[in-house]
Each structure stands twice: as structure tokens, then as C-alpha cells.
Amino acid sequence: MGEFTMPSLGADMDEGTLVEWLVAEGAEVARGDVVAVVETAKSTIEVECFASGTVTELLVEPGTTVPVGTPLAVITPTAPGPPPVTPGPAAEAPPATPLVRHQAADEGVDLQAVHGTGRGGRITRADVSQAARPATGRIAASPLARRLAESLGVDLTTVKGTGSRGAIKADDVRAASGTGSSTPGSTVFTEQAAATGPPPAPAAARATRATPSPGDRLAIARLMSRAKREIPHYYLSTTIDLTEALGWMRQQNSTRPVPARFVPVALMLKAVALAAREVPELNGHWADGRFVPATGVRLGTAVSLRGGGLVAPALADADRMPLPELMASLKDLVSRARHGRLRASETADPTLTVTNLGDQGVESVFGVIYPPQVAMVGLGRITDRPVAVDGMLTVHPTVTATLSADHRASDGATGARFLTALDRLLQHPEDL
């Protein structure tokens, strides 16, 4: 038997509150399925399970606050071989989890007319997808695959799906577009969780989740106080000419549909991720008195919530993402962060965080590092500034990029290398 425990969703998290179960006892779950909603002091998170099997027991009632690591449920691994299918009798309420019901509502499927193939006649997501295909003619594809197809200009009718019952996954779209697949494991949770969609919730509940409590501010205060107390910050800044980057972006956007057009911050985030790969001394965590370099770039993006508060979800393997995919993922991440729909895999500690206040008119940002990270990049607004080119005075669009870094893990020369790399990368946007 395996235990599903209260996860650690941040370096400063000691406990969490179980808000809602999205599965019932007896439900079949697969690795990556969203099974519960957990509330921390800073945000509400959808939590995935990390094993496949049957939910045999729910140990904690919704509304209960427990320490990190506390068992929440028991998941029994699926036995080898297919289990016998014993269809249940017709009933007024077909056996299905809230996630399956939500999917059925989205697909316009009447669950009363669906034959369940799960244990005990339970209706699965695959059953709903199969029922939706002939009923609506809608191509079975995950939301991430649809966004990616739109960004890359791929016609889904030409893509062969490799998912359950032929559903199209993000990797199928990448293969069809010729961009290739991301590194193994980098999209496992994003793909599977996105396929299920967020669970339905009353409007009042959604509003409550989007409105931070006084505890949000206290949690941020504790984390920032710890950061300034324990981390010896040093700060560097540079002004980067964006003439080449913005010119290239305008050229690309002239041939792209409006929803898939690039925005400047996407180019800058990709450049930050590539610079972090070049200067690994700033990409990782300070733990047990030493710097532990990360094996990949999990780029945190600081998102201010509409009602106040701050979260910093991560873009996994941002340095390896094609720019259109990064753009689509960024839009999705920010939207779900502001609606309290982040998933646990997206809140695991980033290896480097970017804060961008340019849209609020700020010219430069000197951020406070999120422990246990060792650096933070700040981006200000794009401003026209006079520059000298070949002895002539002209005006170019520029941005001020700042670096806050941990002096225990690096020194000023390392930080300067990072900012130099960032500047160089933005002068060649076609290589991002």
C-alpha cells in the first residue's frame, strides 16, 4: 500500500489545509491525476498523486489542517493484469468522480448514456472522451496540446494521437510541427493534469480562493524576513538594448494569429533561462551550508494576485522550451495562478525566479531572493532612451535588468557574466 501525504509546496510551508477531495474511496487514479485541493498560507493548489492504483481509504476530512508529510489517503497499487469489468445497474447518478463529471460537462456528454469501463462500472475520463468523439466530432486533445497547436500553427486533424484512445498530447503536436519533444519527464504532470481540467466549483468558492487572507501577507512577511536575515544579497544591473529583439518579435507576430503572438516578456524569460544554463552558479539552491546546482532550469515567475498577495509558480525546463510553447505555458500559468488553480508540481521550488514590474511603470526592480534559491532577476518597463551609435545620437527601446544574488554562492564577477549573457542573447532573438 502507498500513502498519499500532505506535500511540501514551498520552502516555507510547514502545514496545509485539505480543502476538497476530488476523488472518492474506490476510485481508480493514475500517476499525475489531480486528486485533492490543498490550501497553504499563500495560495490554493491542486495536488496530483504520484502513484497509480485504487483509493482505498481517505484518512483526512476536508477542512482539516495537518503538518507536511501527514498521510491523507491510502492508494493501493493496481494489481498486474486488467481487473474484471462488472458493469453496474443503471442509476440516477452514474458512478463518476467530480473530475469526470466536469469533463463530461465540457464535452457535452450525458453521463446517463455512457457505459463505464472502470471498476464496478465507474465511468472514466476515457469513457467520456470516447462518448464525446461521435457526439460532437471534436478532436480528442489535451488543453495543452490545443494551445500548443494554435501557437505552432499545427492543424490537429493532421496529428496522430498517442494518448488514451488516440487522444492528442502535447508531444504529438511537437512531433507534427518538427520542434521535437521536451526532455523526458518535463511535461508529465502538466500534460496529464491539464487533460483533466480544473474541478467545478461554485462561484462563491472561486471568489474565496482568489481573495488572499491576512495569512497570505504574514506568510510573505515570514519568508522575506528570513531571506533578508539569512541571505547576504548583492545587486547588479544593466541596461539592455531591445531594438533587435522587438524588431524580430514584430516580424514574427505579423504572420501569427493574435492569440499566439509573442510579448516582450516571453523573449526575456527565455533569455534568462538560457543565461542560467550558461552560468549554472546562479541556478540552484543553498542547502545544508552549500550550493546545490540544479540539473535543469525551473524558471519561477512572480505573479501578483488581483486581490493582493504573490505566488511564484515555475516553468519546468524553460531553457529547453521552444518559444511558442513557453509563451502558451506562461499565459496558462499566470491565468491559473490568479484563479487559484495551480498544481502542486508547478509550485515545487523554482531554481531561479524572475519578477517583472514593467507593466506597472517601474523602471528597475531589486528583488528579494526566495530561499532556498540563490538569485532573482528583476525586469523593468521598456523605455526609449538616447543611445550613441557610430557617433550619432539616436533613440532605442531599452530595459533595465537587475540581478539579486546570494554572496554565499557567487560573487560579483559571476553575476556580471550572467547579465552579459542575458544581454548577448537578447541581441540574437532568432536563437531563443
XYZ file of C-alpha atoms in Angstrom:
432
model
C 0.000 0.000 0.000
C 1.103 3.552 -0.684
C 0.343 6.657 1.301
C -0.666 9.952 -0.275
C 0.717 12.611 2.081
C 0.417 16.358 2.573
C 3.045 17.666 0.131
C 5.580 20.419 0.733
C 4.580 23.175 -1.682
C 7.294 25.658 -0.811
C 10.388 26.171 1.297
C 8.378 27.985 3.974
C 5.447 25.541 4.180
C 5.060 23.632 7.453
C 1.379 22.673 7.208
C -1.553 22.774 4.831
C -5.343 22.556 4.878
C -7.199 19.914 2.882
C -9.925 21.931 1.147
C -11.562 19.314 -1.039
C -11.231 15.715 -2.204
C -11.654 15.322 -5.967
C -11.828 11.515 -5.749
C -13.881 9.084 -3.697
C -12.897 5.853 -1.998
C -12.724 3.117 -4.612
C -11.706 5.484 -7.414
C -9.015 4.424 -9.875
C -6.249 7.023 -10.200
C -3.186 7.312 -12.416
C 0.120 8.986 -11.672
C -0.354 12.704 -12.300
C -4.114 12.792 -11.686
C -5.325 15.734 -9.598
C -6.887 14.177 -6.502
C -7.202 16.970 -3.923
C -7.191 20.714 -3.350
C -4.845 21.975 -0.628
C -4.657 25.479 0.794
C -1.397 26.932 2.091
C -0.865 30.285 3.747
C -0.237 31.788 0.309
C -2.493 30.066 -2.211
C -4.806 27.193 -3.108
C -3.158 24.351 -5.015
C -4.459 21.357 -6.954
C -2.413 18.341 -5.840
C -1.531 15.371 -8.048
C -0.886 11.821 -6.883
C 2.476 10.218 -7.594
C 1.323 6.612 -7.962
C -1.315 4.684 -9.878
C -3.837 2.481 -8.130
C -7.096 2.458 -6.200
C -8.004 4.956 -3.480
C -8.829 2.513 -0.685
C -9.191 4.983 2.189
C -9.465 8.750 2.707
C -7.814 9.488 6.054
C -8.410 13.231 6.460
C -11.657 15.189 6.295
C -11.878 18.401 4.204
C -11.213 21.482 6.319
C -8.519 19.759 8.387
C -5.105 21.411 8.788
C -2.213 18.953 9.105
C 1.625 19.136 9.037
C 3.584 18.434 5.859
C 4.116 14.678 5.462
C 0.872 13.648 7.188
C -0.853 10.731 5.376
C -4.031 11.960 3.669
C -5.122 8.809 1.857
C -4.152 5.221 1.122
C -3.644 4.272 -2.528
C -3.339 0.555 -3.268
C -1.187 -0.143 -6.363
C -3.053 -1.635 -9.292
C -2.617 -5.417 -9.454
C -0.964 -6.870 -12.603
C -3.393 -7.635 -15.376
C -6.694 -5.969 -16.226
C -9.296 -6.127 -13.453
C -12.609 -7.787 -14.260
C -15.237 -5.408 -15.519
C -18.564 -5.710 -13.724
C -20.957 -3.141 -15.147
C -23.297 -1.772 -12.507
C -27.019 -1.278 -12.934
C -28.368 1.951 -14.296
C -28.773 4.595 -11.645
C -29.884 8.172 -11.351
C -26.336 9.269 -10.519
C -23.779 7.321 -12.612
C -20.597 6.476 -10.653
C -18.024 9.092 -11.678
C -15.527 11.363 -9.941
C -16.012 15.160 -9.889
C -13.245 15.489 -12.500
C -15.043 13.098 -14.860
C -18.317 14.993 -14.352
C -16.544 18.264 -15.132
C -15.050 16.779 -18.308
C -18.471 15.464 -19.348
C -19.989 18.927 -18.889
C -17.234 20.480 -21.017
C -17.670 17.851 -23.755
C -21.491 17.983 -23.682
C -21.745 14.297 -22.747
C -24.767 12.850 -20.875
C -23.280 10.500 -18.283
C -26.551 8.551 -18.132
C -25.827 7.358 -21.667
C -22.187 6.367 -21.011
C -21.174 2.776 -20.262
C -18.474 2.788 -17.572
C -15.462 0.532 -18.094
C -13.855 1.196 -14.719
C -14.091 -0.999 -11.669
C -17.686 -1.537 -10.594
C -18.957 0.196 -13.726
C -17.332 3.506 -12.794
C -17.151 5.986 -15.672
C -13.587 7.008 -16.556
C -12.211 10.002 -18.456
C -11.503 7.702 -21.413
C -15.187 6.683 -21.475
C -16.229 10.341 -21.657
C -13.687 11.079 -24.414
C -14.948 8.111 -26.419
C -18.565 9.213 -25.999
C -17.720 12.781 -26.979
C -15.968 11.894 -30.226
C -19.010 10.643 -32.191
C -21.406 13.010 -30.438
C -19.588 16.239 -31.136
C -16.963 15.417 -33.760
C -14.491 17.242 -31.514
C -10.929 16.001 -31.806
C -9.728 14.457 -28.552
C -6.753 16.545 -27.442
C -5.486 17.873 -24.151
C -5.883 21.624 -23.467
C -2.078 21.989 -23.535
C -1.953 20.245 -26.925
C -4.644 22.600 -28.273
C -2.789 25.709 -27.054
C 0.483 24.403 -28.452
C -1.109 23.568 -31.807
C -2.502 27.100 -32.034
C 0.903 28.590 -31.185
C 2.801 26.407 -33.680
C 0.174 26.632 -36.428
C -0.486 22.866 -36.441
C -3.807 21.500 -37.768
C -4.982 18.946 -35.194
C -6.832 16.978 -37.876
C -3.435 16.004 -39.309
C -1.947 14.862 -35.989
C -1.921 11.207 -34.912
C -2.624 10.981 -31.193
C -0.671 8.594 -28.976
C -2.682 9.145 -25.805
C -5.518 7.129 -24.351
C -7.940 6.075 -27.135
C -5.971 8.142 -29.634
C -6.129 11.442 -27.752
C -3.603 14.013 -28.946
C -0.924 15.016 -26.433
C 1.481 17.963 -26.476
C 4.354 15.714 -27.605
C 2.260 14.643 -30.624
C 1.856 18.295 -31.630
C 5.582 18.932 -31.185
C 6.396 15.926 -33.355
C 3.990 17.093 -36.060
C 5.491 20.590 -36.054
C 9.074 19.334 -36.120
C 10.026 21.111 -32.890
C 10.760 17.835 -31.119
C 9.886 16.699 -27.646
C 10.918 18.227 -24.377
C 13.209 16.352 -22.054
C 11.779 13.165 -20.535
C 9.554 13.810 -17.576
C 9.404 17.552 -18.045
C 5.730 17.616 -19.037
C 4.341 14.531 -17.330
C 2.282 16.344 -14.739
C 1.382 19.321 -16.931
C 0.057 17.043 -19.676
C -1.925 14.654 -17.510
C -3.304 17.261 -15.154
C -4.227 19.591 -17.999
C -6.117 16.762 -19.665
C -8.473 16.538 -16.717
C -9.112 20.255 -16.387
C -9.889 22.029 -13.128
C -12.724 20.700 -10.987
C -16.040 22.536 -10.940
C -16.571 24.935 -8.076
C -19.342 27.306 -7.044
C -18.773 30.944 -7.940
C -18.562 31.860 -4.266
C -15.855 29.269 -3.681
C -13.840 30.513 -6.641
C -14.057 34.079 -5.371
C -12.890 32.971 -1.936
C -9.866 31.216 -3.361
C -8.882 34.236 -5.430
C -9.013 36.578 -2.452
C -5.941 36.294 -0.226
C -6.384 36.243 3.529
C -4.291 38.136 6.088
C -2.341 34.897 6.396
C -1.044 35.431 2.862
C 0.673 38.638 3.902
C 2.046 37.021 7.056
C 3.476 34.113 5.053
C 5.176 36.509 2.640
C 6.465 38.559 5.576
C 7.977 35.485 7.220
C 9.648 34.318 4.021
C 11.036 37.728 3.079
C 12.258 38.374 6.634
C 14.064 35.061 6.585
C 15.568 35.890 3.187
C 16.950 39.265 4.274
C 18.135 37.837 7.585
C 19.932 34.778 6.201
C 20.957 35.677 2.646
C 23.809 38.175 2.077
C 22.417 39.880 -1.028
C 24.449 41.717 -3.627
C 22.915 43.624 -6.535
C 23.938 44.336 -10.135
C 22.070 45.981 -13.000
C 22.499 46.646 -16.693
C 20.567 48.406 -19.450
C 19.801 46.168 -22.421
C 19.053 47.468 -25.916
C 15.908 45.713 -27.200
C 15.954 47.050 -30.768
C 16.831 43.672 -32.295
C 14.525 41.674 -30.023
C 11.452 43.852 -30.571
C 12.084 44.130 -34.316
C 12.291 40.350 -34.624
C 9.177 39.954 -32.470
C 7.148 42.336 -34.649
C 8.234 40.447 -37.759
C 7.194 37.105 -36.244
C 3.879 38.454 -34.970
C 2.926 39.743 -38.418
C 2.386 36.131 -39.526
C 0.940 34.703 -36.302
C -2.703 34.647 -35.154
C -3.466 37.230 -32.481
C -3.811 34.747 -29.561
C -0.420 33.211 -30.403
C 1.580 36.417 -30.784
C 4.685 36.883 -28.676
C 5.013 39.515 -25.968
C 8.371 41.011 -24.932
C 8.425 39.321 -21.522
C 8.350 35.876 -23.183
C 11.569 36.664 -25.051
C 13.176 37.976 -21.876
C 12.143 34.918 -19.834
C 13.606 32.567 -22.444
C 16.829 34.599 -22.470
C 17.012 34.443 -18.653
C 16.579 30.656 -18.771
C 19.350 30.266 -21.347
C 21.633 32.585 -19.372
C 21.004 30.463 -16.267
C 22.120 27.412 -18.211
C 25.297 29.258 -19.240
C 26.005 30.434 -15.675
C 24.913 27.471 -13.510
C 26.319 29.068 -10.354
C 23.086 31.085 -10.138
C 20.713 28.209 -10.930
C 20.075 26.035 -7.895
C 19.564 26.050 -4.135
C 21.541 26.782 -0.982
C 21.035 23.760 1.276
C 22.927 22.311 4.249
C 25.543 25.045 4.114
C 26.469 24.624 0.456
C 25.283 25.433 -3.062
C 23.494 22.587 -4.834
C 23.348 23.210 -8.611
C 20.127 22.261 -10.384
C 20.044 19.738 -13.204
C 17.587 21.851 -15.208
C 16.127 25.352 -15.250
C 12.808 25.636 -13.374
C 12.116 29.302 -14.000
C 9.905 30.867 -11.349
C 7.633 33.686 -12.491
C 6.423 36.016 -9.766
C 2.683 36.613 -10.230
C 0.816 39.296 -8.287
C -2.711 38.232 -7.379
C -5.569 40.606 -8.186
C -6.700 40.865 -4.580
C -3.143 41.203 -3.279
C -0.524 38.639 -2.448
C 2.135 36.920 -4.511
C 2.881 33.452 -5.867
C 5.828 32.222 -7.926
C 4.957 29.114 -9.961
C 7.624 27.537 -12.151
C 8.070 26.857 -15.854
C 9.828 23.483 -15.921
C 12.761 23.162 -18.348
C 12.225 26.719 -19.566
C 15.637 26.701 -21.253
C 14.552 23.779 -23.458
C 11.072 25.024 -24.350
C 10.506 26.323 -27.879
C 9.488 29.966 -27.622
C 5.876 29.381 -28.790
C 5.432 26.709 -26.123
C 6.908 28.956 -23.445
C 4.518 31.727 -24.477
C 1.488 29.406 -24.274
C 2.626 27.916 -20.963
C 3.226 31.362 -19.464
C -0.279 32.588 -20.341
C -1.812 29.433 -18.903
C 0.286 29.566 -15.725
C -0.499 33.217 -14.963
C -4.221 32.717 -15.607
C -4.484 29.703 -13.311
C -2.324 31.339 -10.638
C -4.741 34.273 -10.468
C -7.721 31.916 -10.236
C -6.219 29.714 -7.524
C -5.843 26.741 -9.873
C -2.116 25.983 -9.656
C -0.975 22.370 -9.329
C 1.499 21.005 -6.828
C 4.089 20.169 -9.497
C 4.090 23.825 -10.592
C 4.796 25.185 -7.120
C 7.795 22.980 -6.302
C 10.818 25.182 -5.623
C 11.982 27.024 -8.764
C 15.730 27.168 -9.342
C 15.698 30.863 -10.346
C 12.875 33.416 -10.196
C 12.062 36.422 -12.382
C 9.972 39.363 -11.202
C 8.642 41.734 -13.851
C 7.007 45.014 -12.822
C 7.388 46.748 -16.156
C 3.645 46.704 -16.797
C 3.222 48.798 -13.643
C 5.575 51.519 -14.846
C 8.584 50.516 -12.739
C 11.946 51.080 -14.454
C 14.077 48.815 -12.249
C 13.374 46.086 -9.686
C 15.781 44.942 -6.968
C 14.070 41.819 -5.698
C 14.470 39.775 -2.529
C 15.692 36.232 -3.184
C 13.262 33.390 -2.432
C 15.010 30.826 -0.171
C 16.493 28.350 -0.918
C 17.242 29.922 -4.322
C 20.443 31.917 -4.750
C 19.371 34.569 -7.274
C 16.474 36.636 -8.596
C 16.206 38.609 -11.834
C 14.209 41.849 -11.982
C 12.832 43.349 -15.199
C 11.533 46.907 -15.533
C 9.436 48.624 -18.179
C 10.622 49.077 -21.733
C 11.720 52.694 -22.138
C 13.025 54.707 -25.093
C 16.459 56.050 -24.224
C 19.036 58.071 -26.169
C 21.994 55.968 -27.299
C 25.097 56.719 -29.334
C 25.517 54.559 -32.455
C 28.576 55.132 -34.652
C 28.981 58.588 -33.182
C 25.358 59.543 -33.869
C 22.701 60.101 -31.205
C 19.505 58.090 -31.660
C 16.693 56.619 -29.549
C 16.354 52.888 -28.856
C 13.944 50.808 -26.725
C 15.735 49.502 -23.637
C 15.023 47.585 -20.443
C 16.844 47.623 -17.116
C 17.642 44.106 -15.915
C 18.783 43.671 -12.318
C 20.270 40.702 -10.521
C 19.916 39.998 -6.818
C 22.334 37.219 -5.870
C 23.458 35.298 -2.793
C 27.082 36.148 -1.937
C 27.487 32.744 -0.288
C 27.008 31.023 -3.642
C 28.574 33.516 -6.071
C 30.416 36.792 -6.356
C 30.068 39.918 -8.460
C 32.092 38.534 -11.363
C 29.689 35.611 -11.685
C 26.708 37.946 -11.612
C 28.311 40.128 -14.279
C 28.773 37.076 -16.523
C 25.090 36.295 -16.164
C 23.914 39.799 -17.113
C 26.369 39.892 -20.028
C 24.984 36.582 -21.283
C 21.422 37.899 -20.924
C 22.285 40.992 -22.976
C 24.019 38.936 -25.680
C 21.102 36.510 -26.006
C 18.587 39.327 -26.486
C 20.695 40.745 -29.331
C 20.088 37.481 -31.231
C 16.374 36.762 -30.689
C 16.255 34.337 -33.610
C 18.328 31.919 -31.491
C 15.998 31.950 -28.486
